[in-house]
Amino acid sequence: MSEPSPTILQISDLSVAYATPRGAVRALAHVDLTVPRGEIVGIVGESGCGKTTLISAVLRLLAGNATVTSGSILFNGRDVLAMNGTELRRLRGGGIAMVFQDPMTALNPVLSIGTQMVDVQFRERRSTAQKRRAAAAMLKRVGIPDAESRLDDYPHQFSGGMRQRIAIAMALLTNPSLLIADEPTTALDVTMEAQIIHLLRELKQEFAGSILFISHNLGLIAELCDRVTVMYAGEVVETGPVEALFHYPGHPYTQALLRCDPARVEQKTVELPTIPGEVPNLLSPPSGCVFTDRCPIAIDRCRVTVPPPIALGPGHAARCIRIPENVAA
């Protein structure tokens, strides 16, 4: 019997465009992303950088006006973009499960938690009683007290943090190979946020699956992930092991993001640091580096040269033609 591939998800040269009345909006451009088996990979970047479009493409849940113009998405060696409807239904929830951003709207308000958790187990050849027991066991595992009796409660009877725990429990009930968490702590307070991150780390060890974690919170990425991919204006600008990327960032955008992290502000100030300028108009994206107009070290060549990935260390690369000078400085 052959050994399983060390890579659970391999995205190569993925480009996605949205058709609009004003023209095609380039949402993703030649994105490469690897999720090794058993690891947590984080995707970080400003709002609008393409994070949600990327994970929607992985699950083939893109909007009707979206077109994949190039690339491939391999899950366990099979191209998701070539799958038919039946194969996609097996993939969603079975091979790949997802925890959505807003726990207040992720659950059906008119069905009990138990009914919803039984429904997601429709592939399992078990009785309803067995599925309810499995649901209760999973609720207990994610920290819901008195799990058996709470199966008959409705979403409005739970707090936001408990609803997110329920969403995670539902995602894990089918024992997926890959769990996608799309900013799962955005709507939660900092205490509950820390608890959810701790829970995800424990569950990753217990269920031996991979996690693709999307966030704009650098602190969460640093605490939870093994590897990080930094996105800007629909492109991957830097990727690498979490310690290498946080301690030795190569791309000017990554460096700017880290400077904007409130946890790194050492002196009291009335204004938090920001990145000057605006993201480029993706109706007519720049011909060179997408970060040129906001980059403090940009030169004329940056406007016409598409930067290739420059290796900074094992598994660590950034797309910037000035990296040798920048790192040396």
Short mmCIF file of C-alpha atoms in Angstrom, two decimals:
data_model
loop_
_atom_site.label_atom_id
_atom_site.label_comp_id
_atom_site.label_asym_id
_atom_site.label_seq_id
_atom_site.Cartn_x
_atom_site.Cartn_y
_atom_site.Cartn_z
CA MET A 1 0.00 0.00 0.00
CA SER A 2 1.43 3.40 -1.01
CA GLU A 3 2.27 6.03 1.61
CA PRO A 4 -0.06 9.06 1.76
CA SER A 5 1.25 12.25 0.18
CA PRO A 6 3.01 14.60 2.61
CA THR A 7 0.89 17.41 1.14
CA ILE A 8 -2.85 17.52 1.77
CA LEU A 9 -3.54 20.64 -0.34
CA GLN A 10 -1.47 21.97 -3.23
CA ILE A 11 -2.56 25.16 -5.00
CA SER A 12 -0.52 26.09 -8.05
CA ASP A 13 -0.67 29.21 -10.26
CA LEU A 14 -4.28 29.93 -9.26
CA SER A 15 -5.87 33.03 -10.79
CA VAL A 16 -9.50 34.12 -10.31
CA ALA A 17 -11.35 37.07 -11.84
CA TYR A 18 -14.81 38.51 -11.12
CA ALA A 19 -16.91 39.88 -13.99
CA THR A 20 -18.38 43.31 -13.19
CA PRO A 21 -20.09 46.02 -15.24
CA ARG A 22 -16.81 47.97 -15.17
CA GLY A 23 -14.70 45.03 -16.32
CA ALA A 24 -12.94 42.02 -14.87
CA VAL A 25 -11.61 42.37 -11.31
CA ARG A 26 -8.49 40.28 -10.78
CA ALA A 27 -9.09 38.79 -7.34
CA LEU A 28 -6.26 36.24 -7.34
CA ALA A 29 -3.13 36.21 -9.48
CA HIS A 30 -0.88 33.15 -9.82
CA VAL A 31 -1.28 32.04 -6.20
CA ASP A 32 0.82 29.12 -4.94
CA LEU A 33 0.00 27.57 -1.56
CA THR A 34 0.94 24.30 0.11
CA VAL A 35 -0.69 22.77 3.19
CA PRO A 36 1.46 19.91 4.52
CA ARG A 37 -0.32 16.99 6.13
CA GLY A 38 -0.74 17.47 9.89
CA GLU A 39 0.24 21.16 9.96
CA ILE A 40 -1.55 24.47 10.51
CA VAL A 41 -1.01 26.99 7.72
CA GLY A 42 -2.06 30.59 8.24
CA ILE A 43 -3.10 33.10 5.57
CA VAL A 44 -2.76 36.72 6.62
CA GLY A 45 -3.35 40.04 4.90
CA GLU A 46 -5.51 43.15 4.85
CA SER A 47 -9.22 42.98 4.07
CA GLY A 48 -9.71 42.54 0.33
CA CYS A 49 -6.40 40.77 -0.27
CA GLY A 50 -8.09 37.63 -1.60
CA LYS A 51 -8.16 35.34 1.45
CA THR A 52 -11.86 34.49 1.25
CA THR A 53 -11.77 34.14 -2.55
CA LEU A 54 -8.94 31.65 -2.16
CA ILE A 55 -10.76 29.38 0.28
CA SER A 56 -13.98 29.69 -1.74
CA ALA A 57 -12.05 28.42 -4.76
CA VAL A 58 -10.75 25.46 -2.75
CA LEU A 59 -14.34 24.38 -2.02
CA ARG A 60 -15.65 25.44 -5.45
CA LEU A 61 -18.02 27.89 -3.77
CA LEU A 62 -17.10 30.95 -5.81
CA ALA A 63 -19.79 33.44 -6.81
CA GLY A 64 -21.49 32.99 -10.15
CA ASN A 65 -19.57 35.88 -11.72
CA ALA A 66 -16.19 34.38 -10.80
CA THR A 67 -13.96 32.57 -13.29
CA VAL A 68 -10.85 30.54 -12.58
CA THR A 69 -8.54 31.72 -15.35
CA SER A 70 -5.54 29.53 -14.54
CA GLY A 71 -4.09 27.04 -12.09
CA SER A 72 -4.94 23.87 -10.24
CA ILE A 73 -6.12 22.90 -6.75
CA LEU A 74 -5.01 19.42 -5.71
CA PHE A 75 -6.59 17.88 -2.63
CA ASN A 76 -5.05 14.53 -1.76
CA GLY A 77 -3.64 14.50 -5.29
CA ARG A 78 -7.00 15.08 -7.03
CA ASP A 79 -7.82 18.28 -8.92
CA VAL A 80 -10.79 19.97 -7.24
CA LEU A 81 -11.39 22.11 -10.33
CA ALA A 82 -12.04 18.97 -12.39
CA MET A 83 -14.47 17.34 -9.94
CA ASN A 84 -18.11 16.77 -10.89
CA GLY A 85 -21.10 17.52 -8.64
CA THR A 86 -21.11 14.15 -6.89
CA GLU A 87 -17.40 14.34 -6.14
CA LEU A 88 -17.75 17.86 -4.80
CA ARG A 89 -20.55 16.83 -2.44
CA ARG A 90 -18.28 14.11 -1.04
CA LEU A 91 -15.45 16.60 -0.70
CA ARG A 92 -17.41 19.27 1.16
CA GLY A 93 -17.82 18.25 4.76
CA GLY A 94 -16.17 14.91 4.14
CA GLY A 95 -12.63 15.64 2.97
CA ILE A 96 -12.73 19.38 3.73
CA ALA A 97 -14.81 21.05 6.44
CA MET A 98 -15.16 24.75 7.13
CA VAL A 99 -15.75 26.98 10.15
CA PHE A 100 -17.17 30.31 9.05
CA GLN A 101 -16.35 33.77 10.31
CA ASP A 102 -19.56 34.78 12.08
CA PRO A 103 -20.84 32.27 14.66
CA MET A 104 -24.06 34.27 15.05
CA THR A 105 -25.20 33.42 11.51
CA ALA A 106 -23.45 30.09 10.84
CA LEU A 107 -26.18 27.96 12.43
CA ASN A 108 -29.81 27.51 11.35
CA PRO A 109 -31.90 29.47 13.90
CA VAL A 110 -35.05 27.33 13.51
CA LEU A 111 -33.44 23.91 14.06
CA SER A 112 -32.10 22.55 17.33
CA ILE A 113 -28.37 21.99 17.67
CA GLY A 114 -28.94 18.25 17.88
CA THR A 115 -30.93 18.17 14.64
CA GLN A 116 -28.24 20.09 12.80
CA MET A 117 -25.46 17.89 14.17
CA VAL A 118 -27.33 14.74 13.20
CA ASP A 119 -27.97 16.12 9.71
CA VAL A 120 -24.26 16.71 9.00
CA GLN A 121 -23.66 13.01 9.63
CA PHE A 122 -25.90 11.97 6.74
CA ARG A 123 -23.06 9.95 5.17
CA GLU A 124 -22.67 7.77 8.26
CA ARG A 125 -24.47 4.41 8.31
CA ARG A 126 -25.64 4.76 11.90
CA SER A 127 -28.93 5.15 13.69
CA THR A 128 -30.20 8.56 14.79
CA ALA A 129 -29.54 7.61 18.41
CA GLN A 130 -25.92 6.77 17.59
CA LYS A 131 -25.50 10.03 15.71
CA ARG A 132 -26.90 11.98 18.68
CA ARG A 133 -24.43 10.24 20.98
CA ALA A 134 -21.59 11.14 18.61
CA ALA A 135 -22.84 14.75 18.52
CA ALA A 136 -22.99 14.95 22.32
CA ALA A 137 -19.50 13.49 22.63
CA MET A 138 -18.13 16.07 20.21
CA LEU A 139 -19.90 18.93 21.99
CA LYS A 140 -18.37 17.75 25.23
CA ARG A 141 -14.96 17.60 23.55
CA VAL A 142 -15.13 21.24 22.47
CA GLY A 143 -16.12 22.37 25.96
CA ILE A 144 -19.92 22.60 25.93
CA PRO A 145 -21.13 21.65 29.44
CA ASP A 146 -24.06 19.25 29.93
CA ALA A 147 -23.78 18.35 26.25
CA GLU A 148 -26.50 15.66 26.14
CA SER A 149 -29.28 17.91 27.37
CA ARG A 150 -28.16 20.87 25.27
CA LEU A 151 -28.67 19.00 22.00
CA ASP A 152 -32.32 20.06 22.11
CA ASP A 153 -31.48 23.75 22.56
CA TYR A 154 -31.57 26.29 19.71
CA PRO A 155 -28.71 28.57 18.57
CA HIS A 156 -30.15 31.67 20.29
CA GLN A 157 -29.77 29.88 23.63
CA PHE A 158 -25.96 29.86 23.29
CA SER A 159 -23.42 32.67 23.51
CA GLY A 160 -21.29 33.65 20.50
CA GLY A 161 -18.28 31.73 21.81
CA MET A 162 -20.35 28.60 22.43
CA ARG A 163 -21.86 28.84 18.95
CA GLN A 164 -18.38 28.93 17.47
CA ARG A 165 -17.47 25.85 19.50
CA ILE A 166 -20.59 24.15 18.14
CA ALA A 167 -19.58 25.11 14.58
CA ILE A 168 -16.15 23.58 15.16
CA ALA A 169 -17.75 20.44 16.60
CA MET A 170 -20.01 20.11 13.54
CA ALA A 171 -17.04 20.53 11.21
CA LEU A 172 -15.07 17.79 12.99
CA LEU A 173 -17.93 15.29 13.22
CA THR A 174 -17.11 13.97 9.75
CA ASN A 175 -13.39 13.65 10.61
CA PRO A 176 -12.16 15.78 7.66
CA SER A 177 -8.58 15.70 6.41
CA LEU A 178 -8.55 19.51 6.17
CA LEU A 179 -10.33 22.05 8.36
CA ILE A 180 -10.63 25.58 6.95
CA ALA A 181 -11.19 28.24 9.62
CA ASP A 182 -12.15 31.60 8.08
CA GLU A 183 -11.38 34.22 10.74
CA PRO A 184 -13.25 32.15 13.35
CA THR A 185 -12.54 34.55 16.24
CA THR A 186 -13.40 37.89 14.62
CA ALA A 187 -16.77 38.27 16.37
CA LEU A 188 -15.53 37.10 19.78
CA ASP A 189 -14.03 38.92 22.76
CA VAL A 190 -10.35 38.42 23.55
CA THR A 191 -10.95 35.88 26.31
CA MET A 192 -13.10 33.66 24.12
CA GLU A 193 -10.68 34.23 21.23
CA ALA A 194 -7.84 32.76 23.29
CA GLN A 195 -9.99 29.78 24.25
CA ILE A 196 -10.90 29.04 20.61
CA ILE A 197 -7.24 29.21 19.55
CA HIS A 198 -6.26 26.86 22.38
CA LEU A 199 -9.08 24.51 21.35
CA LEU A 200 -7.98 24.46 17.69
CA ARG A 201 -4.42 23.63 18.71
CA GLU A 202 -5.62 20.73 20.88
CA LEU A 203 -7.99 19.42 18.21
CA LYS A 204 -5.27 19.50 15.56
CA GLN A 205 -3.17 17.17 17.69
CA GLU A 206 -6.08 14.92 18.59
CA PHE A 207 -7.59 14.52 15.11
CA ALA A 208 -4.28 14.54 13.20
CA GLY A 209 -5.73 16.71 10.46
CA SER A 210 -4.46 19.83 8.74
CA ILE A 211 -5.86 23.32 9.33
CA LEU A 212 -5.94 26.29 6.96
CA PHE A 213 -6.39 29.28 9.25
CA ILE A 214 -7.38 32.65 7.75
CA SER A 215 -6.93 35.79 9.83
CA HIS A 216 -5.83 39.42 9.84
CA ASN A 217 -4.61 39.03 13.43
CA LEU A 218 -0.85 38.50 13.43
CA GLY A 219 -0.82 37.49 17.08
CA LEU A 220 -3.19 34.60 16.46
CA ILE A 221 -1.19 33.49 13.42
CA ALA A 222 2.04 33.51 15.44
CA GLU A 223 0.48 31.57 18.30
CA LEU A 224 -1.31 28.90 16.29
CA CYS A 225 0.34 28.27 12.93
CA ASP A 226 3.32 26.27 11.71
CA ARG A 227 3.62 28.12 8.40
CA VAL A 228 2.35 31.49 7.15
CA THR A 229 1.37 32.85 3.75
CA VAL A 230 1.14 36.63 3.39
CA MET A 231 -1.23 37.93 0.72
CA TYR A 232 -1.58 41.39 -0.79
CA ALA A 233 -3.89 42.51 -3.62
CA GLY A 234 -4.63 38.94 -4.67
CA GLU A 235 -1.02 37.77 -4.70
CA VAL A 236 1.19 35.79 -2.35
CA VAL A 237 4.06 38.10 -1.44
CA GLU A 238 5.79 35.98 1.20
CA THR A 239 5.57 32.51 2.68
CA GLY A 240 7.58 30.60 5.23
CA PRO A 241 7.79 28.93 8.65
CA VAL A 242 6.12 31.10 11.28
CA GLU A 243 9.27 31.78 13.32
CA ALA A 244 11.36 32.66 10.28
CA LEU A 245 8.72 34.95 8.82
CA PHE A 246 8.06 36.81 12.06
CA HIS A 247 11.71 37.21 13.02
CA TYR A 248 13.18 37.74 9.54
CA PRO A 249 10.44 39.16 7.28
CA GLY A 250 11.72 39.77 3.77
CA HIS A 251 8.94 41.57 1.92
CA PRO A 252 8.33 45.27 2.71
CA TYR A 253 4.60 44.55 3.07
CA THR A 254 5.23 41.84 5.67
CA GLN A 255 7.56 44.20 7.53
CA ALA A 256 4.91 46.93 7.43
CA LEU A 257 2.22 44.56 8.72
CA LEU A 258 4.41 43.56 11.63
CA ARG A 259 5.14 47.19 12.49
CA CYS A 260 1.36 47.79 12.63
CA ASP A 261 0.83 45.02 15.17
CA PRO A 262 -0.31 46.76 18.41
CA ALA A 263 1.58 44.15 20.43
CA ARG A 264 4.84 45.49 18.96
CA VAL A 265 4.21 49.12 19.89
CA GLU A 266 6.69 49.73 22.71
CA GLN A 267 5.86 53.31 23.64
CA LYS A 268 2.55 54.95 24.53
CA THR A 269 0.99 56.68 21.56
CA VAL A 270 -2.34 58.23 20.61
CA GLU A 271 -2.08 56.92 17.04
CA LEU A 272 -1.38 53.35 16.02
CA PRO A 273 1.01 52.82 13.09
CA THR A 274 -0.55 52.32 9.67
CA ILE A 275 0.60 51.52 6.14
CA PRO A 276 0.33 54.73 4.05
CA GLY A 277 -1.48 54.68 0.73
CA GLU A 278 -4.21 52.50 -0.71
CA VAL A 279 -4.42 49.06 -2.25
CA PRO A 280 -4.24 49.08 -6.06
CA ASN A 281 -7.33 49.06 -8.25
CA LEU A 282 -7.67 45.44 -9.33
CA LEU A 283 -9.69 46.45 -12.38
CA SER A 284 -6.36 47.62 -13.76
CA PRO A 285 -3.65 46.07 -11.57
CA PRO A 286 -0.05 47.29 -11.72
CA SER A 287 2.20 45.72 -14.35
CA GLY A 288 5.06 45.24 -11.88
CA CYS A 289 5.03 44.71 -8.12
CA VAL A 290 1.55 45.21 -6.64
CA PHE A 291 2.98 46.89 -3.52
CA THR A 292 5.03 49.51 -5.38
CA ASP A 293 2.83 52.55 -4.65
CA ARG A 294 2.95 51.92 -0.88
CA CYS A 295 6.50 50.59 -0.65
CA PRO A 296 9.14 52.77 1.08
CA ILE A 297 12.03 51.18 -0.85
CA ALA A 298 10.46 50.97 -4.33
CA ILE A 299 12.53 51.96 -7.35
CA ASP A 300 11.53 52.56 -10.97
CA ARG A 301 12.22 48.93 -11.91
CA CYS A 302 9.59 47.78 -9.39
CA ARG A 303 6.85 49.33 -11.55
CA VAL A 304 7.65 47.20 -14.59
CA THR A 305 9.18 44.01 -13.19
CA VAL A 306 7.04 41.22 -11.76
CA PRO A 307 9.15 40.05 -8.82
CA PRO A 308 9.98 36.33 -8.70
CA PRO A 309 10.15 34.41 -5.41
CA ILE A 310 13.51 34.97 -3.71
CA ALA A 311 14.64 32.28 -1.26
CA LEU A 312 15.43 33.58 2.23
CA GLY A 313 15.90 30.24 3.95
CA PRO A 314 14.47 26.70 4.08
CA GLY A 315 10.86 26.98 2.92
CA HIS A 316 10.98 30.79 3.24
CA ALA A 317 10.61 33.01 0.17
CA ALA A 318 9.37 36.49 -0.70
CA ARG A 319 8.58 38.26 -3.98
CA CYS A 320 10.67 41.44 -3.97
CA ILE A 321 13.52 42.39 -6.29
CA ARG A 322 15.12 44.46 -3.51
CA ILE A 323 15.25 41.67 -0.95
CA PRO A 324 19.06 41.25 -1.00
CA GLU A 325 19.55 44.96 -0.15
CA ASN A 326 16.53 45.07 2.17
CA VAL A 327 17.61 42.08 4.26
CA ALA A 328 21.21 43.23 4.36
CA ALA A 329 20.08 46.61 5.64
#
